[in-house]
Short mmCIF file of C-alpha atoms in Angstrom, two decimals:
data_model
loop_
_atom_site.label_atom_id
_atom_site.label_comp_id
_atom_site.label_asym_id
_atom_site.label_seq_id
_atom_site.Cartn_x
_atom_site.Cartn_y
_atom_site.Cartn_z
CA UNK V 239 -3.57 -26.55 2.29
CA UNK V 240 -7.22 -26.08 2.33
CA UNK V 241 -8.75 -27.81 -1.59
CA UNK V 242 -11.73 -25.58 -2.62
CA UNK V 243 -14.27 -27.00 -4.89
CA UNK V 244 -14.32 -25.76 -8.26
CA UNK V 245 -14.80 -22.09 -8.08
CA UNK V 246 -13.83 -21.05 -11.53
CA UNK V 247 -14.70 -18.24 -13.78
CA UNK V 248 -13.75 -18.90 -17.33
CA UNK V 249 -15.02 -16.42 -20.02
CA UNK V 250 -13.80 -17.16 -23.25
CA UNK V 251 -13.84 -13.47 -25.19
CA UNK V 252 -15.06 -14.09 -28.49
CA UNK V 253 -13.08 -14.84 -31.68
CA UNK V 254 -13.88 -12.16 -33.41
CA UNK V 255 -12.35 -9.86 -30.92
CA UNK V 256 -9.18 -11.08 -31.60
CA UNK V 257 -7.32 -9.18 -28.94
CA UNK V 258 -8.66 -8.72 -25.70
CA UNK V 259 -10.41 -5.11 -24.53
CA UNK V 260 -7.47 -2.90 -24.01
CA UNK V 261 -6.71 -1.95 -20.32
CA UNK V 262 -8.68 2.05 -19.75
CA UNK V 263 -8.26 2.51 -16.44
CA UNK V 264 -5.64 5.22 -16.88
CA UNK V 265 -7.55 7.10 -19.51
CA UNK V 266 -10.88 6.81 -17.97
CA UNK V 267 -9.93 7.53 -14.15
CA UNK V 268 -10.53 11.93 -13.43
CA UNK V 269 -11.23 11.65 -9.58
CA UNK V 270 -8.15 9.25 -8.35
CA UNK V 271 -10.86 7.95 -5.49
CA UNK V 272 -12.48 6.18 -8.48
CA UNK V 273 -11.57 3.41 -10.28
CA UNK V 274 -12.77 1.74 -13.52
CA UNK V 275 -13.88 -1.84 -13.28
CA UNK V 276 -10.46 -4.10 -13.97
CA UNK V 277 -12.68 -7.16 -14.70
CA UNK V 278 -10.47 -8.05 -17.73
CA UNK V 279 -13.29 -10.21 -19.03
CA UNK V 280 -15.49 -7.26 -20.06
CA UNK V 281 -15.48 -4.17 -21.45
CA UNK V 282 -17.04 -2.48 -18.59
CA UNK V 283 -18.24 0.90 -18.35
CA UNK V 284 -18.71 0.68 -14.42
CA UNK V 285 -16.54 2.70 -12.51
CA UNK V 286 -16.84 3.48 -8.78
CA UNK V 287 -14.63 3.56 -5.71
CA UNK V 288 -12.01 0.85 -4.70
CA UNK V 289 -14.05 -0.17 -1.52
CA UNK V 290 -17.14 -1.40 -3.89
CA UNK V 291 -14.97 -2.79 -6.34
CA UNK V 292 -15.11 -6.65 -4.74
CA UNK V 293 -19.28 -5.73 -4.72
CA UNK V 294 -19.16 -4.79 -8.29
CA UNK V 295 -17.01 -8.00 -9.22
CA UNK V 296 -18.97 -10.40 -7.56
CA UNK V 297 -22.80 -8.52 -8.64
CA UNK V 298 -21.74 -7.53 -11.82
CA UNK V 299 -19.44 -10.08 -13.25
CA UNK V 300 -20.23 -12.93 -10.96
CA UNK V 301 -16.47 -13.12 -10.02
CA UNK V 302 -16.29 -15.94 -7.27
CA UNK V 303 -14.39 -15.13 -3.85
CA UNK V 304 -12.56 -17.82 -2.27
CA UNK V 305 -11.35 -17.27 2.04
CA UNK V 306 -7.57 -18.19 3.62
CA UNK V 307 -4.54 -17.77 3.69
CA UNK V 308 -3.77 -20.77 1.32
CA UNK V 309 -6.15 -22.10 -1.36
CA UNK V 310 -6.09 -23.95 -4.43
CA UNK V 311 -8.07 -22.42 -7.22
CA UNK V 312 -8.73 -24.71 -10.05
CA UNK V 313 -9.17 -23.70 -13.75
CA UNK V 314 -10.69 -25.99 -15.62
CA UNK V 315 -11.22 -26.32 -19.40
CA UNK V 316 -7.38 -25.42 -19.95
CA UNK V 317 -7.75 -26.44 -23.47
CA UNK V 318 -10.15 -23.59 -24.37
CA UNK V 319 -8.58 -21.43 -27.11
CA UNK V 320 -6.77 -18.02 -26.46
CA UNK V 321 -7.98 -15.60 -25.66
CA UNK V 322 -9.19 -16.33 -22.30
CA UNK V 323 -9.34 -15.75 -18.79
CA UNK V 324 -9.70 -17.25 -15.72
CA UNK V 325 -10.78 -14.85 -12.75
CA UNK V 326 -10.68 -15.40 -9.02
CA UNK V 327 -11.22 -12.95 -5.78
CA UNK V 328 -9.10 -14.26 -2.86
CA UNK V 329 -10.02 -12.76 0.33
CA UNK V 330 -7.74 -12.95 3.13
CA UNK V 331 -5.19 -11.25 5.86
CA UNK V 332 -8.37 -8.32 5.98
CA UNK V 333 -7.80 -7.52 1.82
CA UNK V 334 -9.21 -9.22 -1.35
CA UNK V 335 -7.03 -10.23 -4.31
CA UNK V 336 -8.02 -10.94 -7.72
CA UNK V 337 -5.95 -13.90 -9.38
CA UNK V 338 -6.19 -13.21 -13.30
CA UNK V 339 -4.81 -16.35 -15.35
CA UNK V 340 -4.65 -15.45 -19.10
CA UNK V 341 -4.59 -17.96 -22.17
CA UNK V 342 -2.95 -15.61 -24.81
CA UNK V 343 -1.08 -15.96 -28.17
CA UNK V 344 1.83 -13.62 -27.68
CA UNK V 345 3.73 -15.72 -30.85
CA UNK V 346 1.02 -16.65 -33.34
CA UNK V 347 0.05 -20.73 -33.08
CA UNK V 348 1.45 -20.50 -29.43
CA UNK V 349 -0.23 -19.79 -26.75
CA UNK V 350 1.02 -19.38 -23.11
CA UNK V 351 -0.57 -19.16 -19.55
CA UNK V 352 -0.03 -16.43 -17.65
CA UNK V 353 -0.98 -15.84 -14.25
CA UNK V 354 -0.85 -12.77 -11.60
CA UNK V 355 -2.12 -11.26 -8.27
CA UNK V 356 -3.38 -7.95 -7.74
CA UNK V 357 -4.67 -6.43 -4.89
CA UNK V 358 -8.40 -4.95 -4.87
CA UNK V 359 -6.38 -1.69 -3.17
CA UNK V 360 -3.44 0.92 -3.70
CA UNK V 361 0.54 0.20 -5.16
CA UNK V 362 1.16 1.41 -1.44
CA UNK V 363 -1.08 -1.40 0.15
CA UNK V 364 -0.25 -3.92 -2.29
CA UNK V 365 3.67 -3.58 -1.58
CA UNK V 366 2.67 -5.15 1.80
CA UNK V 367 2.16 -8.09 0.47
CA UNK V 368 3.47 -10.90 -1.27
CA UNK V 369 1.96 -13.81 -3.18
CA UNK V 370 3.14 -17.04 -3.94
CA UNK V 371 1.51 -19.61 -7.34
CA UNK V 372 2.58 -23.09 -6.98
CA UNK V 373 1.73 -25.86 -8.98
CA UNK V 374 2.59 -29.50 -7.98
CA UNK V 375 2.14 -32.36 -10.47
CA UNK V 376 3.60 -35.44 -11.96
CA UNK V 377 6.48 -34.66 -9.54
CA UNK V 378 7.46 -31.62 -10.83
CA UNK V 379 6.67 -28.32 -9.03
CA UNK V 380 6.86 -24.55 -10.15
CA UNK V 381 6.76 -21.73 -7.46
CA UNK V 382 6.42 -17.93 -8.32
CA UNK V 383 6.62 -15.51 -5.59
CA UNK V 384 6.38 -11.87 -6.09
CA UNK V 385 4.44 -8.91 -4.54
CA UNK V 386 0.95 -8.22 -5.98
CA UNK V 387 0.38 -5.49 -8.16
CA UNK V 388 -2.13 -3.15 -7.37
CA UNK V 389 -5.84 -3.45 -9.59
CA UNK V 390 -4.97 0.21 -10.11
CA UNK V 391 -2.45 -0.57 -12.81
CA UNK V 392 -3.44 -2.84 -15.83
CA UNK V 393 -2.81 -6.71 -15.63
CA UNK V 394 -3.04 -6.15 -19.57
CA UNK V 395 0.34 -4.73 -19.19
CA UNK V 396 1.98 -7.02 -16.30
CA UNK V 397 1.40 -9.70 -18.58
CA UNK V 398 2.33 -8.61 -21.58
CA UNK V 399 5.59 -7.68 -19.38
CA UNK V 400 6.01 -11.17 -18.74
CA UNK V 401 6.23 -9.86 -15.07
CA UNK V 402 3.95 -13.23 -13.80
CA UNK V 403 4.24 -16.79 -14.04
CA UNK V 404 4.59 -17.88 -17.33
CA UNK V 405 3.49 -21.38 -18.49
CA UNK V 406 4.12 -23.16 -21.93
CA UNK V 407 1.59 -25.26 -23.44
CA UNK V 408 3.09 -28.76 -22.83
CA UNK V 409 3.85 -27.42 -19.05
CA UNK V 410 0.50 -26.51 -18.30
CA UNK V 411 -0.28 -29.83 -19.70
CA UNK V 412 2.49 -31.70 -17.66
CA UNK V 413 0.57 -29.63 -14.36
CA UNK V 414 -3.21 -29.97 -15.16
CA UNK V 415 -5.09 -33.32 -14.74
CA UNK V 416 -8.01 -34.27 -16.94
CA UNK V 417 -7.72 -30.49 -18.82
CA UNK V 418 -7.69 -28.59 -15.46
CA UNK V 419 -5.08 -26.64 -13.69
CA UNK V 420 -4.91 -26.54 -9.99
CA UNK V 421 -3.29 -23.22 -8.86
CA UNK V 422 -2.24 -23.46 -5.21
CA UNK V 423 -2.10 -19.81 -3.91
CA UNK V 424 -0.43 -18.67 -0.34
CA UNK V 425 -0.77 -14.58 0.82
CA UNK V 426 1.68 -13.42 3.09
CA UNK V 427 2.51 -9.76 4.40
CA UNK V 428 6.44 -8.88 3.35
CA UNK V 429 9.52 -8.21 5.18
CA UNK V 430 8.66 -4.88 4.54
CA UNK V 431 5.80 -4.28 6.17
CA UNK V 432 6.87 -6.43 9.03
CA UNK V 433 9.74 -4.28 9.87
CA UNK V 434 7.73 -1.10 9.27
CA UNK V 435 5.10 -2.94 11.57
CA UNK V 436 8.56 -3.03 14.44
CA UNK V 437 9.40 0.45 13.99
CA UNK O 251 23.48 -21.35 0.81
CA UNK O 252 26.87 -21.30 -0.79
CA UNK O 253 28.25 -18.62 -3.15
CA UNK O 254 30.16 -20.18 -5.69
CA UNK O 255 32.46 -18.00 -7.61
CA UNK O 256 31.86 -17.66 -11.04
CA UNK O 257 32.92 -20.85 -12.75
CA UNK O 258 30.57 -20.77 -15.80
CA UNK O 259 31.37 -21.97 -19.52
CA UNK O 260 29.56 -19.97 -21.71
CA UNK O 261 30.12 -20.80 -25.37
CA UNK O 262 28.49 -19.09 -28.11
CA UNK O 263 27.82 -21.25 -31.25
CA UNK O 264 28.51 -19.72 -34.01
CA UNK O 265 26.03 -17.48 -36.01
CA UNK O 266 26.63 -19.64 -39.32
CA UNK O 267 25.84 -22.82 -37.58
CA UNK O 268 22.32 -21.17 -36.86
CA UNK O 269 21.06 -23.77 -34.92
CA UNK O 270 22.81 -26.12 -32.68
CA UNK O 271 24.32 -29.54 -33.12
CA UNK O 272 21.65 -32.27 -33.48
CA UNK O 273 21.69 -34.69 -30.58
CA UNK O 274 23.66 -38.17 -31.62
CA UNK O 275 23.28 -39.85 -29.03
CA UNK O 276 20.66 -42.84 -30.18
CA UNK O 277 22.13 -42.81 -33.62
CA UNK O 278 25.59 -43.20 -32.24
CA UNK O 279 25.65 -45.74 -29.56
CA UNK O 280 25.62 -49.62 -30.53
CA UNK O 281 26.76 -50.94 -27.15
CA UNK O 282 24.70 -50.08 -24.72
CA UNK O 283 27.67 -49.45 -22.14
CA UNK O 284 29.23 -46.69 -24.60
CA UNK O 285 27.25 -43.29 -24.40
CA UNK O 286 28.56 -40.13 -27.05
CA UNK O 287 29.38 -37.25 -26.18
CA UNK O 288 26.63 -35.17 -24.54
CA UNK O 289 27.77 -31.66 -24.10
CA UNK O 290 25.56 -29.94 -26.25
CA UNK O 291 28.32 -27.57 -26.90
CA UNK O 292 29.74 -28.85 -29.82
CA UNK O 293 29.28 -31.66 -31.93
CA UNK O 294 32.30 -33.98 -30.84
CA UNK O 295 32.56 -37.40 -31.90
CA UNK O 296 33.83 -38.72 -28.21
CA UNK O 297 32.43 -42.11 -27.11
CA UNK O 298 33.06 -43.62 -23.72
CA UNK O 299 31.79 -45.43 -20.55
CA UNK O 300 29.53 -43.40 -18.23
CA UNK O 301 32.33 -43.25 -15.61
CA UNK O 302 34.86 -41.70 -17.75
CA UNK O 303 32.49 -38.92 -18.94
CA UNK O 304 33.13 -36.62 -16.26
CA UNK O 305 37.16 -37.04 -16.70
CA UNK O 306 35.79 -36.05 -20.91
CA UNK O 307 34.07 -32.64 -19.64
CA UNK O 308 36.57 -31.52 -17.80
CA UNK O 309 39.71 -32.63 -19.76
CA UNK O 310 38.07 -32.04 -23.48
CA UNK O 311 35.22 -29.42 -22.84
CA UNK O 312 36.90 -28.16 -19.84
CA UNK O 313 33.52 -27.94 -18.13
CA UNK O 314 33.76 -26.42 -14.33
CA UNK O 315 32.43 -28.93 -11.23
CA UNK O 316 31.29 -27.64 -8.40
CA UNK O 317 30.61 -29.27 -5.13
CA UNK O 318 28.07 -29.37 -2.37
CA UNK O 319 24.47 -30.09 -1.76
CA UNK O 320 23.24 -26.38 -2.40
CA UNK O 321 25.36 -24.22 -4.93
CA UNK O 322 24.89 -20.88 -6.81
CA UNK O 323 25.87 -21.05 -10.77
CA UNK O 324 26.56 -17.63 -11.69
CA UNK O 325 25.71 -17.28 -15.48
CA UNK O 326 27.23 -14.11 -16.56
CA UNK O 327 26.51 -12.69 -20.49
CA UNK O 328 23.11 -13.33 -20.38
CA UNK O 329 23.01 -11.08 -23.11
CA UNK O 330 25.05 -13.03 -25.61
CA UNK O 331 22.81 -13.62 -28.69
CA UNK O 332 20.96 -17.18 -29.11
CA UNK O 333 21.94 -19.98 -29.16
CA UNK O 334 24.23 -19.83 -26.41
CA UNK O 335 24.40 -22.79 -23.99
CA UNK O 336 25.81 -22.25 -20.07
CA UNK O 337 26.98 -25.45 -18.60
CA UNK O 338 28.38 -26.76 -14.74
CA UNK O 339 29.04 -29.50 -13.34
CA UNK O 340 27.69 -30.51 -9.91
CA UNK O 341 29.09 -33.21 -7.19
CA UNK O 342 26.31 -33.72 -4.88
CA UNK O 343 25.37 -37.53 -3.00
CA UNK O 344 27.80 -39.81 -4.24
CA UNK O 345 26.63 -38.01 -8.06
CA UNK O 346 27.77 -35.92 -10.85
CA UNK O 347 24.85 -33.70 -12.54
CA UNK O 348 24.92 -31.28 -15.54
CA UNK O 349 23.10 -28.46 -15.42
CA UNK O 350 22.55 -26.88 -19.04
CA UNK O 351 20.92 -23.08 -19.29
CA UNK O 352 20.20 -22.74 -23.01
CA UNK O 353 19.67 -19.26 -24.46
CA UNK O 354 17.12 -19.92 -27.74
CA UNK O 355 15.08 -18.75 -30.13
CA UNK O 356 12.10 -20.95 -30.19
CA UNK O 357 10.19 -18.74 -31.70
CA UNK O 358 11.58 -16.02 -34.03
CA UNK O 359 13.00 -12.66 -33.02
CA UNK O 360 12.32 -13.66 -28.91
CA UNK O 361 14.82 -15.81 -27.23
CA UNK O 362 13.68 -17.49 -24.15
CA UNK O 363 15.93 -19.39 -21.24
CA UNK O 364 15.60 -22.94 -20.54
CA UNK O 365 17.78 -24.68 -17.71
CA UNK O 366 17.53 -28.31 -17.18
CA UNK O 367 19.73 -30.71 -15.17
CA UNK O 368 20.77 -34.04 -15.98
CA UNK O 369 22.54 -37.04 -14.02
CA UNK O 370 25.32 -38.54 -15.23
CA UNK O 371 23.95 -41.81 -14.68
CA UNK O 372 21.08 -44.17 -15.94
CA UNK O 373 17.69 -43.05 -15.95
CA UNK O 374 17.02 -45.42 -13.58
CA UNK O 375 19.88 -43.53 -11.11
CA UNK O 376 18.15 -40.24 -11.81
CA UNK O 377 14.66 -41.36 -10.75
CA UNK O 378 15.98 -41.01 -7.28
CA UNK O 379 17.21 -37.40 -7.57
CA UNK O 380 14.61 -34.07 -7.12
CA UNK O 381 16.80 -31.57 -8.07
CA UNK O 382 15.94 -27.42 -8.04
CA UNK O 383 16.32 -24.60 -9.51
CA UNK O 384 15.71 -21.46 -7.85
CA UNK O 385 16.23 -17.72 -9.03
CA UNK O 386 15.57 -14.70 -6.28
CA UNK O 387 16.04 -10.71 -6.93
CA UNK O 388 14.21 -7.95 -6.96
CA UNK O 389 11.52 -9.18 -4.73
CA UNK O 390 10.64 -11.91 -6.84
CA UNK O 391 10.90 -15.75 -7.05
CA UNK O 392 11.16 -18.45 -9.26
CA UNK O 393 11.78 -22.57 -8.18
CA UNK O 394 11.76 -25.58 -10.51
CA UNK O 395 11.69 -28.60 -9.13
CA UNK O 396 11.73 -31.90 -11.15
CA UNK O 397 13.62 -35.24 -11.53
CA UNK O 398 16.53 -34.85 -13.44
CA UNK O 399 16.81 -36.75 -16.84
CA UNK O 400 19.90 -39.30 -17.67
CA UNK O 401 22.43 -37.59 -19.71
CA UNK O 402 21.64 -40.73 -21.63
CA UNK O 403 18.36 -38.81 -22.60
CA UNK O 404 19.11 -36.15 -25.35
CA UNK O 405 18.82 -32.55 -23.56
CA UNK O 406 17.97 -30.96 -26.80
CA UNK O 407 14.37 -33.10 -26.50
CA UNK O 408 13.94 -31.94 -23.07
CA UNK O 409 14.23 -28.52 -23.92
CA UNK O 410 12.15 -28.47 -27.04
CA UNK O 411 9.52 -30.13 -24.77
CA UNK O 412 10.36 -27.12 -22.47
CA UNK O 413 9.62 -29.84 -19.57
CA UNK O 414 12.51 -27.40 -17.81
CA UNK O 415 12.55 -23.91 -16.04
CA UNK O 416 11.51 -21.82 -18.82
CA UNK O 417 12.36 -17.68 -18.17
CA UNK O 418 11.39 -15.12 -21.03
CA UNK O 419 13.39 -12.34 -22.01
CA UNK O 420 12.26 -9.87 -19.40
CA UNK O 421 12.41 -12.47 -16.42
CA UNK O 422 15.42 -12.91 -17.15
CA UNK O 423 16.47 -9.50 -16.66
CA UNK O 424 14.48 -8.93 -13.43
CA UNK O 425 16.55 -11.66 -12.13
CA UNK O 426 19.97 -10.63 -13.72
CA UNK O 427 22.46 -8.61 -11.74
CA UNK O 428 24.61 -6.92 -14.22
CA UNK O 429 24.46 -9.47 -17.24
CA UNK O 430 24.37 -12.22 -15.01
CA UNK O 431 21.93 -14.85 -13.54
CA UNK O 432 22.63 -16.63 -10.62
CA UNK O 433 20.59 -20.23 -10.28
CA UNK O 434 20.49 -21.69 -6.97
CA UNK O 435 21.08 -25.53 -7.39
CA UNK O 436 20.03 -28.40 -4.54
CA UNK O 437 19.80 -32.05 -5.24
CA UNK O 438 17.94 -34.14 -2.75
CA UNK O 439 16.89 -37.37 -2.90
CA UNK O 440 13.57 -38.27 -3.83
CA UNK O 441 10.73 -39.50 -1.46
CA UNK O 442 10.49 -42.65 -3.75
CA UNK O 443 14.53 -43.39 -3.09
CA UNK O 444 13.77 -42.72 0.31
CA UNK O 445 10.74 -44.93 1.04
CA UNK O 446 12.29 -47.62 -1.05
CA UNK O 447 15.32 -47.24 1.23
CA UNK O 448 12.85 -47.98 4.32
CA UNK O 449 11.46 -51.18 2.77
#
């Protein structure tokens, strides 16, 4: 597994928000070829087609964009107060994923972690795939698996599913070392896709 | 992997007790050979030897065992209202191990899943156990992988800690066939039991 240096984007959305910018993709999308920018960080006006997406993230938003097929992405400053988010692109297998873990109060005094894949592509595409989260400390380990949701949907409401990997406060703590998180993060295409591939 | 059939105790405290039985274990024991008790199903005043415990689960609490190195608990109710504790048995490596899947409200109005597993043993007997959960449906995955606790430990602390597999609400359902949950159990030995083994 390949360690990447601290590549982190944490954006802390300001108290006086209080909740975080509600998803508007589906309201604000007319011409299906566009999308509106799912940087959950920011209420952005952009919108634009999925194939300059990964360009707006990375101009705009100064999302970082990690390469292979298994890399660790490490969050630091866990102990920032919810709201926040920790954003990642994750190019690999010829497609770019964006890994979204959220610091959120869904019961009041409690936060949780929460963290996802999507694909930076269609719900068609992104059924292709599958992702796997691991984390590995203090000889305990924690593996989620589960196919990536497309960036065309809102990761407001994947999380607020509970659809993702789901961390506790005192297990993120058990997992992080000195206040960061290391998120170990494997792509792979699905059986699927493979035996569509065969036929 | 073997498919166990269902052999699951699933007893519902009662609404008027409200929350379950305190854990009496450190008040309780004087000699240090003598352990209470520990299944968190009800509050029995049982004291013995850890090698007559087992004979206790079965015979008093009537507690299934299953056997083998890789098993599949089938909890089936899931919806039964919190707190409701699922417990097994499991003979694996010369061992016996209790797996406990707690249904509670931690916080009010959202019960969450906690599943632990403990050795019935010393602590210092568990420390050479890795032992893992693993739930699989609907194109998703979930593995927990720790060192179990002693059931010398209290498992009511462990889960309050939520140092365990921890599945909201809605997890739960995405991995519930018809009410029911099935946990895939191994127990290996640890890589410090084995490397002390070498020496």
């Amino acid at each position: 597994m390949q360690y990447a240096p601290t590549l982190c984007a944490a954006v802390q959305t300001s108290a006086e928000q209080g909740i975080l910018p509600p998803c508007h993709h589906h309201e604000a999308v007319h011409d299906p070829q566009l999308v509106s920018c799912m940087c959950p960080l920011f209420s952005c006006p952009w919108e634009g087609h999925l194939e300059v997406v990964v360009s707006h993230l990375r101009q705009t938003h100064h999302i970082n964009i990690l390469q292979g097929a298994e890399i660790v992405f490490l969050a630091t400053d866990m102990h920032l107060p919810a709201p926040t988010d920790w954003i990642i692109m994750h190019s690999c297998l010829g497609h770019q994923f964006l890994l979204v873990l959220r610091k959120q109060e869904k019961y009041e005094g409690h936060p949780q972690f929460f963290a996802t894949m999507m694909l930076i592509g269609t719900p068609t595409q992104a059924d292709n795939f599958t992702y796997r989260l691991e984390l590995n400390r203090n000889q305990r380990r924690l593996k989620w698996e589960a196919t990536p949701r497309s960036v065309l949907e809102c990761v407001d409401s994947v999380i607020s599913d509970g659809d993702c990997l789901v961390l506790n406060t005192s297990l993120a703590q058990l997992f992080s070392d000195n206040g960061s998180l290391a998120i170990g993060i494997a792509i792979t295409t699905s059986k699927v896709h493979n035996s569509e591939a065969e036929m």
